[in-house]
PDB file of C-alpha atoms in Angstrom:
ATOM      1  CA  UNK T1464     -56.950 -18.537 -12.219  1.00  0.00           C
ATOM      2  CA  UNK T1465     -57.212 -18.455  -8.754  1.00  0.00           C
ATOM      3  CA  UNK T1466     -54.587 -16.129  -6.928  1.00  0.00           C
ATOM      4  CA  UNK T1467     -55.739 -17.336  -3.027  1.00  0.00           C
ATOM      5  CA  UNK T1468     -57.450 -20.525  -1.356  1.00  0.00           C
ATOM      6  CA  UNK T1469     -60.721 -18.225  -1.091  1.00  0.00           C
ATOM      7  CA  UNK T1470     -60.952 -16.826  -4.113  1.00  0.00           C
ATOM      8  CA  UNK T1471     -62.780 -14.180  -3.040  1.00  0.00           C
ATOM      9  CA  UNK T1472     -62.598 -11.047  -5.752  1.00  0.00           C
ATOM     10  CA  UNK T1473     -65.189 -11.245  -8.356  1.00  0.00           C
ATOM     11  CA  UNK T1474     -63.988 -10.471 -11.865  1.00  0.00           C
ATOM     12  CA  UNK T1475     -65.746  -9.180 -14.597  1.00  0.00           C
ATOM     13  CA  UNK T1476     -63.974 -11.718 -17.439  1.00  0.00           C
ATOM     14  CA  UNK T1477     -60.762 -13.860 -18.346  1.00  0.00           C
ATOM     15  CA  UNK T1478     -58.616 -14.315 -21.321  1.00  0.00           C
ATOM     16  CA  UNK T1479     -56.611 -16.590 -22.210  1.00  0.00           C
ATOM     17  CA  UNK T1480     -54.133 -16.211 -24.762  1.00  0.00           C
ATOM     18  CA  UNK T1481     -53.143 -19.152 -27.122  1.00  0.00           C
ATOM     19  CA  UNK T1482     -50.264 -19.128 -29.680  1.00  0.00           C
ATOM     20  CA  UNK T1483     -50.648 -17.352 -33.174  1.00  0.00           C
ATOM     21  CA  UNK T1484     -53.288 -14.788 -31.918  1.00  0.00           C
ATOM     22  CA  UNK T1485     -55.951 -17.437 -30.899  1.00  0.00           C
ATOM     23  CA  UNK T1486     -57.347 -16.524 -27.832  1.00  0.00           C
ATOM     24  CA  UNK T1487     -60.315 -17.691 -25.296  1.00  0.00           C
ATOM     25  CA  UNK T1488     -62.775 -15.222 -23.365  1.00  0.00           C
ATOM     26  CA  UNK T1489     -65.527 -15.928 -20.867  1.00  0.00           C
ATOM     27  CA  UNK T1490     -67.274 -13.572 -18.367  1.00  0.00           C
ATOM     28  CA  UNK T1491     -69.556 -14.550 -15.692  1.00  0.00           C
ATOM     29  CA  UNK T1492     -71.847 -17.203 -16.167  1.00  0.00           C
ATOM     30  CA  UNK T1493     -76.011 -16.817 -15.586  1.00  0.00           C
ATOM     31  CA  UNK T1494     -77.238 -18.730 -12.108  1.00  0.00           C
ATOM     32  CA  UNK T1495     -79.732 -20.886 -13.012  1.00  0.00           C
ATOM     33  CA  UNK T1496     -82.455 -21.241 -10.273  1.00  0.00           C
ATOM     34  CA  UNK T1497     -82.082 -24.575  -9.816  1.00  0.00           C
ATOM     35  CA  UNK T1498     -78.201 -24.112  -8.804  1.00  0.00           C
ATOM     36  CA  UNK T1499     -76.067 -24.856 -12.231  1.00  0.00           C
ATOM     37  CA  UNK T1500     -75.462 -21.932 -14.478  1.00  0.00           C
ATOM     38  CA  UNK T1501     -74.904 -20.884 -18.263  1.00  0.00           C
ATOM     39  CA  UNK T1502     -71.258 -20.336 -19.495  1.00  0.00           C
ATOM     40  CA  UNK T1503     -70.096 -18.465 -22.845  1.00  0.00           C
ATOM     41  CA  UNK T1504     -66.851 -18.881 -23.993  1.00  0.00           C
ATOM     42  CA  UNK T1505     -66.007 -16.877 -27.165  1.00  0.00           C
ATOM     43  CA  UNK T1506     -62.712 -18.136 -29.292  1.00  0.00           C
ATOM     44  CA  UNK T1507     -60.948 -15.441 -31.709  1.00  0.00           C
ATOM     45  CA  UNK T1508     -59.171 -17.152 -34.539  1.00  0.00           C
ATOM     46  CA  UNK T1509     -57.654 -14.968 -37.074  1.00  0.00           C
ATOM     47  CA  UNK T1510     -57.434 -15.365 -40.626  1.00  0.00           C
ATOM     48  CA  UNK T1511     -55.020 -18.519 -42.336  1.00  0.00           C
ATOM     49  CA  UNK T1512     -55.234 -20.029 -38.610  1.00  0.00           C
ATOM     50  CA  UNK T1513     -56.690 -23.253 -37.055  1.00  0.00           C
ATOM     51  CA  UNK T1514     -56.895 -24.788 -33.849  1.00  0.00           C
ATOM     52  CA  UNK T1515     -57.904 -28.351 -33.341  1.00  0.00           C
ATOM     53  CA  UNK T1516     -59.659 -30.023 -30.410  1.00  0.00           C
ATOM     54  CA  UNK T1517     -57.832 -32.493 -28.313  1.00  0.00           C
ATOM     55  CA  UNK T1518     -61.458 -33.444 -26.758  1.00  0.00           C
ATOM     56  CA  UNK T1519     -65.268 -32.043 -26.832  1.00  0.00           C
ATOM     57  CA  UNK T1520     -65.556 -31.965 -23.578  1.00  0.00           C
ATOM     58  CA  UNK T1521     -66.326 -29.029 -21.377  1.00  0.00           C
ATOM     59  CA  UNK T1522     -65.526 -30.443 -17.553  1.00  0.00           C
ATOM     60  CA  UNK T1523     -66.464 -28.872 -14.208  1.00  0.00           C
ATOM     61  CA  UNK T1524     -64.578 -29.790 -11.104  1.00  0.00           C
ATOM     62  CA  UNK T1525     -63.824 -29.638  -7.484  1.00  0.00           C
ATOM     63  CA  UNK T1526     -61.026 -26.994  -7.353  1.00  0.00           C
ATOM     64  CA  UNK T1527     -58.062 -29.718  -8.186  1.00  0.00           C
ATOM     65  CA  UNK T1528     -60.380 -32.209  -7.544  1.00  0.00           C
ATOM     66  CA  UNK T1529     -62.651 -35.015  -9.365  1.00  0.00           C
ATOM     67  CA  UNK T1530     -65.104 -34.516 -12.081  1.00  0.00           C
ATOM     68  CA  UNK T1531     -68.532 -32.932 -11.184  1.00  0.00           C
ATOM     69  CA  UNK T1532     -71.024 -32.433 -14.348  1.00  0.00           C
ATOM     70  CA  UNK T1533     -69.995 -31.854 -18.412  1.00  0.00           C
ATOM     71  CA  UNK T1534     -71.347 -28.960 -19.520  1.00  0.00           C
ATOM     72  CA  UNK T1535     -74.028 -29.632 -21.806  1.00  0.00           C
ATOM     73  CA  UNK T1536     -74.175 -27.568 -25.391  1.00  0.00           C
ATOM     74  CA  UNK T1537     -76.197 -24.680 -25.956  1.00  0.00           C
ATOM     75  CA  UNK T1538     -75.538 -23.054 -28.833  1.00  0.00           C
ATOM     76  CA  UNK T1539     -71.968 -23.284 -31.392  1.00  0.00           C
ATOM     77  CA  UNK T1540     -71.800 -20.420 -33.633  1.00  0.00           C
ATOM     78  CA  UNK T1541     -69.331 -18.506 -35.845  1.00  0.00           C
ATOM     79  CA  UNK T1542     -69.020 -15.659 -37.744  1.00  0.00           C
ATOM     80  CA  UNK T1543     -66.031 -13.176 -39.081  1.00  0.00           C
ATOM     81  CA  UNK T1544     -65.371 -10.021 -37.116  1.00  0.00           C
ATOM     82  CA  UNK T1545     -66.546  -8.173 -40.263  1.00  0.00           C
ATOM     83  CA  UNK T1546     -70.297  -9.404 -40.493  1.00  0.00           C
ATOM     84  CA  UNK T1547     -73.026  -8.351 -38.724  1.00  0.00           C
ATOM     85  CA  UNK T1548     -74.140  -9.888 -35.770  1.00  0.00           C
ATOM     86  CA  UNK T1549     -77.385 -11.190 -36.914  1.00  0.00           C
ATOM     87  CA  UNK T1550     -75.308 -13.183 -39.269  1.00  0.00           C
ATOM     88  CA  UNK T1551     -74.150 -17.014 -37.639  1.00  0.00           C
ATOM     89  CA  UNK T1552     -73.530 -20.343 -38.962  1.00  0.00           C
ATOM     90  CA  UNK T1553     -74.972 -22.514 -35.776  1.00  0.00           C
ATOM     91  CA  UNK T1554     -73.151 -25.523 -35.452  1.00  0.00           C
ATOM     92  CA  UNK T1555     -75.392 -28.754 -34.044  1.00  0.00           C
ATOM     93  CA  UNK T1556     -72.145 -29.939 -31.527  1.00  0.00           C
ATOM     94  CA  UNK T1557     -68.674 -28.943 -30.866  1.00  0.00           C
ATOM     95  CA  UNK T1558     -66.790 -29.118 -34.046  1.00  0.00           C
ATOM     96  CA  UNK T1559     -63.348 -31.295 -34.884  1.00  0.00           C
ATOM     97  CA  UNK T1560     -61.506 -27.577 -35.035  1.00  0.00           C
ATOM     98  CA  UNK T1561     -62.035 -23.745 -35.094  1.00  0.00           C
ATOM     99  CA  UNK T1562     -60.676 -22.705 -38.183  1.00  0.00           C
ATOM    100  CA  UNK T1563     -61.243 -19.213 -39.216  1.00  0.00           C
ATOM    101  CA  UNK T1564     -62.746 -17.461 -42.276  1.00  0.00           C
ATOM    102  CA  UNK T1565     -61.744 -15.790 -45.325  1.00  0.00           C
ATOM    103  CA  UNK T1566     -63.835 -12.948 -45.108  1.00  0.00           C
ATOM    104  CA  UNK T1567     -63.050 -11.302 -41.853  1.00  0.00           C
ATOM    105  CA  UNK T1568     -59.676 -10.323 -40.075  1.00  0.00           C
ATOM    106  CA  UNK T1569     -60.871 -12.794 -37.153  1.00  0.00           C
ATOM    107  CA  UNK T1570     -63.255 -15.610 -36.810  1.00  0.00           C
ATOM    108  CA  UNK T1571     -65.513 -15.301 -33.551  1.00  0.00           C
ATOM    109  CA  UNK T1572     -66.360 -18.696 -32.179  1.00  0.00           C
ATOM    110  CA  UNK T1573     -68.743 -18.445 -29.409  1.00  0.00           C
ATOM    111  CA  UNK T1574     -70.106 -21.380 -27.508  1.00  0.00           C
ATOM    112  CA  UNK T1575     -72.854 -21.237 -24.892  1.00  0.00           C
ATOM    113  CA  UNK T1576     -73.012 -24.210 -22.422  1.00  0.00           C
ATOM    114  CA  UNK T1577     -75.486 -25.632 -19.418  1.00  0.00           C
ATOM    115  CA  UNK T1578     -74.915 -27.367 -16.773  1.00  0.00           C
ATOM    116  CA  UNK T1579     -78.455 -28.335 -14.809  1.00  0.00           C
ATOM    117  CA  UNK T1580     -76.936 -29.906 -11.839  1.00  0.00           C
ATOM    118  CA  UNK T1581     -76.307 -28.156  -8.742  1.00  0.00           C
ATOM    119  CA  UNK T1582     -72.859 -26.518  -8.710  1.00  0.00           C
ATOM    120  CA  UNK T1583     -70.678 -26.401  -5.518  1.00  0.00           C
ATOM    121  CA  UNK T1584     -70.143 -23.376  -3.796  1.00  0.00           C
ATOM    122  CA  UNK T1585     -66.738 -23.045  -5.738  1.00  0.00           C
ATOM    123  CA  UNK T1586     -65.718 -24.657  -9.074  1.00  0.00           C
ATOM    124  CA  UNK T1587     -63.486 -25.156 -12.414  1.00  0.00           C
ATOM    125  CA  UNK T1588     -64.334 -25.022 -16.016  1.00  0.00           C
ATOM    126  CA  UNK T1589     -62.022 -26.241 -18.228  1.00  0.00           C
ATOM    127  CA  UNK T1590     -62.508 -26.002 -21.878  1.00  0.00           C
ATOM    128  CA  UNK T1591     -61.028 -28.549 -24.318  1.00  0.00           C
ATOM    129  CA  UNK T1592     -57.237 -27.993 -24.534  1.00  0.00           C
ATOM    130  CA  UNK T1593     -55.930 -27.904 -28.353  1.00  0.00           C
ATOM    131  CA  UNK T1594     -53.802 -28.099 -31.197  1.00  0.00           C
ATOM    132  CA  UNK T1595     -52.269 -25.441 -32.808  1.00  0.00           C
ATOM    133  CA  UNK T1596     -49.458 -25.951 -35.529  1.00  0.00           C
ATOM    134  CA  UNK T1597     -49.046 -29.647 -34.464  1.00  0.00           C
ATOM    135  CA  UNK T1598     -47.830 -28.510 -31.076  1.00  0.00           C
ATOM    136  CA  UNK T1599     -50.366 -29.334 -27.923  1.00  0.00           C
ATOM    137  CA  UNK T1600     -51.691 -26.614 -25.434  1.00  0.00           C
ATOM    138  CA  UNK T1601     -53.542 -27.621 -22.521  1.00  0.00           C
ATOM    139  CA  UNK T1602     -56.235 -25.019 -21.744  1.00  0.00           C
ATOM    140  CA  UNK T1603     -56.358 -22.928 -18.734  1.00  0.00           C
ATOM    141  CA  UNK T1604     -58.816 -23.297 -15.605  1.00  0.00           C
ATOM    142  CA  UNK T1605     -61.687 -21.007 -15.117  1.00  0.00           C
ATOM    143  CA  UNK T1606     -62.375 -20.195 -11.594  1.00  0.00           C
ATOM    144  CA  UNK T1607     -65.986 -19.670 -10.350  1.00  0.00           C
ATOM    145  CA  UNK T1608     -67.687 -19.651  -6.845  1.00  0.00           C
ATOM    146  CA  UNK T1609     -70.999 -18.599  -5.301  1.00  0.00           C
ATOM    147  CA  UNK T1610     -71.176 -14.699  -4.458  1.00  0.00           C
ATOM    148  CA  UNK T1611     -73.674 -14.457  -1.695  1.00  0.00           C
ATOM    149  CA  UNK T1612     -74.163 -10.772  -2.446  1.00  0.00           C
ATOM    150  CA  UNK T1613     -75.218 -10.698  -5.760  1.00  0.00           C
ATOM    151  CA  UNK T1614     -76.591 -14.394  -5.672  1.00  0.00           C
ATOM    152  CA  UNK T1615     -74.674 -15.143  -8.455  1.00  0.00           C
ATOM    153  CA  UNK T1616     -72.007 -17.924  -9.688  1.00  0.00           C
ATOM    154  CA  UNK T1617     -69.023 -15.178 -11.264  1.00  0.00           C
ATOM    155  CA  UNK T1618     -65.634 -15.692 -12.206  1.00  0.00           C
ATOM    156  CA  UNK T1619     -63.129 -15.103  -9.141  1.00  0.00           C
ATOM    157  CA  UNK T1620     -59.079 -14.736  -8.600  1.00  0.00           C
TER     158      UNK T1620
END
Protein backbone atom coordinates (compact mmCIF):
# COMPACT_ATOMS: atom_id res chain seq x y z
CA UNK A 1 0.00 0.00 0.00
CA UNK A 2 2.60 2.25 0.51
CA UNK A 3 3.54 4.47 -2.62
CA UNK A 4 6.92 6.24 -0.77
CA UNK A 5 9.47 5.28 2.14
CA UNK A 6 7.47 7.98 4.33
CA UNK A 7 4.26 7.24 3.76
CA UNK A 8 3.13 10.33 4.56
CA UNK A 9 -0.66 10.98 2.98
CA UNK A 10 -3.36 9.87 5.23
CA UNK A 11 -6.18 8.01 3.52
CA UNK A 12 -9.55 7.73 4.43
CA UNK A 13 -9.88 3.65 3.49
CA UNK A 14 -8.48 0.70 1.25
CA UNK A 15 -9.94 -2.00 -0.82
CA UNK A 16 -8.81 -4.74 -1.90
CA UNK A 17 -10.29 -6.63 -4.55
CA UNK A 18 -10.26 -10.53 -4.58
CA UNK A 19 -11.43 -12.79 -7.47
CA UNK A 20 -15.26 -13.50 -8.08
CA UNK A 21 -16.44 -10.15 -6.48
CA UNK A 22 -14.98 -10.86 -2.95
CA UNK A 23 -13.48 -7.96 -1.73
CA UNK A 24 -11.72 -6.55 1.66
CA UNK A 25 -12.27 -2.91 3.18
CA UNK A 26 -10.73 -1.23 6.20
CA UNK A 27 -10.56 2.50 7.15
CA UNK A 28 -8.60 3.97 9.86
CA UNK A 29 -8.20 2.25 12.92
CA UNK A 30 -9.18 3.91 16.68
CA UNK A 31 -5.76 4.91 18.82
CA UNK A 32 -6.03 3.35 21.85
CA UNK A 33 -4.48 5.43 24.74
CA UNK A 34 -2.20 3.12 25.68
CA UNK A 35 -0.52 3.13 22.01
CA UNK A 36 -2.18 -0.05 20.02
CA UNK A 37 -5.36 0.62 18.17
CA UNK A 38 -8.74 -1.05 16.94
CA UNK A 39 -8.93 -2.29 13.26
CA UNK A 40 -12.24 -3.22 11.20
CA UNK A 41 -11.97 -5.04 8.26
CA UNK A 42 -15.30 -5.68 6.46
CA UNK A 43 -15.32 -8.74 3.70
CA UNK A 44 -18.17 -8.63 0.85
CA UNK A 45 -18.94 -12.09 -0.39
CA UNK A 46 -21.68 -12.37 -2.83
CA UNK A 47 -24.19 -14.90 -3.19
CA UNK A 48 -23.10 -18.91 -4.39
CA UNK A 49 -19.42 -17.71 -3.31
CA UNK A 50 -16.87 -18.82 -0.63
CA UNK A 51 -13.57 -17.96 0.41
CA UNK A 52 -11.53 -20.08 2.72
CA UNK A 53 -8.83 -19.11 5.21
CA UNK A 54 -5.30 -20.13 4.63
CA UNK A 55 -4.62 -19.00 8.47
CA UNK A 56 -6.56 -17.05 11.46
CA UNK A 57 -4.13 -14.93 11.98
CA UNK A 58 -4.23 -11.19 11.78
CA UNK A 59 -0.22 -10.10 11.90
CA UNK A 60 1.28 -6.64 12.47
CA UNK A 61 4.77 -5.89 11.34
CA UNK A 62 7.75 -3.75 10.90
CA UNK A 63 7.23 -2.37 7.34
CA UNK A 64 8.93 -5.65 5.55
CA UNK A 65 10.11 -6.56 8.67
CA UNK A 66 9.55 -9.23 11.66
CA UNK A 67 6.42 -9.91 13.50
CA UNK A 68 5.26 -7.33 16.16
CA UNK A 69 1.77 -8.28 18.00
CA UNK A 70 -1.44 -10.59 16.48
CA UNK A 71 -4.28 -8.76 16.56
CA UNK A 72 -6.50 -10.01 19.09
CA UNK A 73 -10.48 -10.62 18.14
CA UNK A 74 -13.09 -8.30 18.88
CA UNK A 75 -16.05 -9.00 17.42
CA UNK A 76 -16.88 -11.62 13.99
CA UNK A 77 -20.15 -10.88 12.57
CA UNK A 78 -22.21 -11.41 9.38
CA UNK A 79 -25.16 -10.51 7.87
CA UNK A 80 -26.69 -10.20 4.07
CA UNK A 81 -26.67 -6.79 2.45
CA UNK A 82 -30.49 -7.04 2.57
CA UNK A 83 -31.10 -7.18 6.48
CA UNK A 84 -31.09 -4.64 8.76
CA UNK A 85 -28.26 -3.71 10.62
CA UNK A 86 -29.40 -4.59 14.00
CA UNK A 87 -29.55 -8.04 12.62
CA UNK A 88 -25.85 -10.20 13.12
CA UNK A 89 -24.89 -13.67 13.68
CA UNK A 90 -21.63 -12.99 16.10
CA UNK A 91 -19.20 -15.50 15.56
CA UNK A 92 -16.99 -16.51 18.96
CA UNK A 93 -13.42 -16.66 16.62
CA UNK A 94 -12.42 -16.36 13.10
CA UNK A 95 -14.27 -18.90 11.15
CA UNK A 96 -12.73 -21.90 8.71
CA UNK A 97 -14.34 -19.65 5.61
CA UNK A 98 -16.63 -16.68 4.66
CA UNK A 99 -19.22 -18.12 2.75
CA UNK A 100 -22.10 -15.99 1.88
CA UNK A 101 -25.90 -16.18 2.35
CA UNK A 102 -28.91 -17.04 0.54
CA UNK A 103 -30.90 -14.26 1.43
CA UNK A 104 -29.01 -11.22 0.38
CA UNK A 105 -27.16 -10.23 -2.95
CA UNK A 106 -23.87 -10.00 -0.67
CA UNK A 107 -22.76 -11.32 2.61
CA UNK A 108 -21.03 -8.53 4.86
CA UNK A 109 -18.36 -10.04 7.03
CA UNK A 110 -17.02 -7.56 9.37
CA UNK A 111 -14.32 -8.27 11.89
CA UNK A 112 -13.15 -5.88 14.60
CA UNK A 113 -9.64 -6.56 16.07
CA UNK A 114 -7.23 -5.18 19.15
CA UNK A 115 -4.04 -5.01 19.50
CA UNK A 116 -3.01 -3.66 23.30
CA UNK A 117 0.63 -3.39 22.74
CA UNK A 118 2.29 -0.34 21.77
CA UNK A 119 2.44 0.07 17.98
CA UNK A 120 5.52 1.57 16.19
CA UNK A 121 5.38 4.77 14.72
CA UNK A 122 4.67 2.99 11.28
CA UNK A 123 3.23 -0.51 10.65
CA UNK A 124 1.53 -3.48 8.49
CA UNK A 125 -1.62 -5.38 8.91
CA UNK A 126 -2.01 -8.22 7.04
CA UNK A 127 -5.15 -10.16 7.08
CA UNK A 128 -5.25 -13.93 6.45
CA UNK A 129 -4.61 -14.58 2.73
CA UNK A 130 -7.27 -17.17 1.16
CA UNK A 131 -8.78 -19.58 -0.98
CA UNK A 132 -11.04 -18.95 -3.53
CA UNK A 133 -12.08 -21.69 -6.17
CA UNK A 134 -9.10 -23.92 -5.08
CA UNK A 135 -6.70 -21.29 -6.34
CA UNK A 136 -4.52 -19.35 -3.41
CA UNK A 137 -4.44 -15.46 -2.99
CA UNK A 138 -2.14 -13.97 -0.65
CA UNK A 139 -3.74 -10.88 0.93
CA UNK A 140 -2.55 -7.44 0.53
CA UNK A 141 -0.62 -5.19 3.21
CA UNK A 142 -2.32 -2.47 5.05
CA UNK A 143 -0.20 0.47 5.68
CA UNK A 144 -0.57 2.52 8.93
CA UNK A 145 1.68 5.10 10.80
CA UNK A 146 1.35 7.65 13.60
CA UNK A 147 -0.17 11.14 12.38
CA UNK A 148 1.14 13.62 14.84
CA UNK A 149 -1.60 16.05 13.85
CA UNK A 150 -4.56 14.34 14.51
CA UNK A 151 -2.88 11.95 17.17
CA UNK A 152 -4.09 9.21 15.43
CA UNK A 153 -2.76 5.71 13.90
CA UNK A 154 -4.62 6.08 9.98
CA UNK A 155 -4.09 4.28 6.96
CA UNK A 156 -1.27 5.98 4.69
CA UNK A 157 0.15 5.60 0.86
Amino acid sequence: MAKTPECSNWQEGSRFELPRGISVSTTPPVTLPDGGAEFTFVYLVPRGERALFQTRDYTVTQPKGPVVAKAQLVTFYQRTTNSPAEIVESIPKVPDMLIAGATGEETIWRVRLRVTEKLPQRFDLTPPAFEIALHKYPMRTFTYRYFADRKAFGLCS
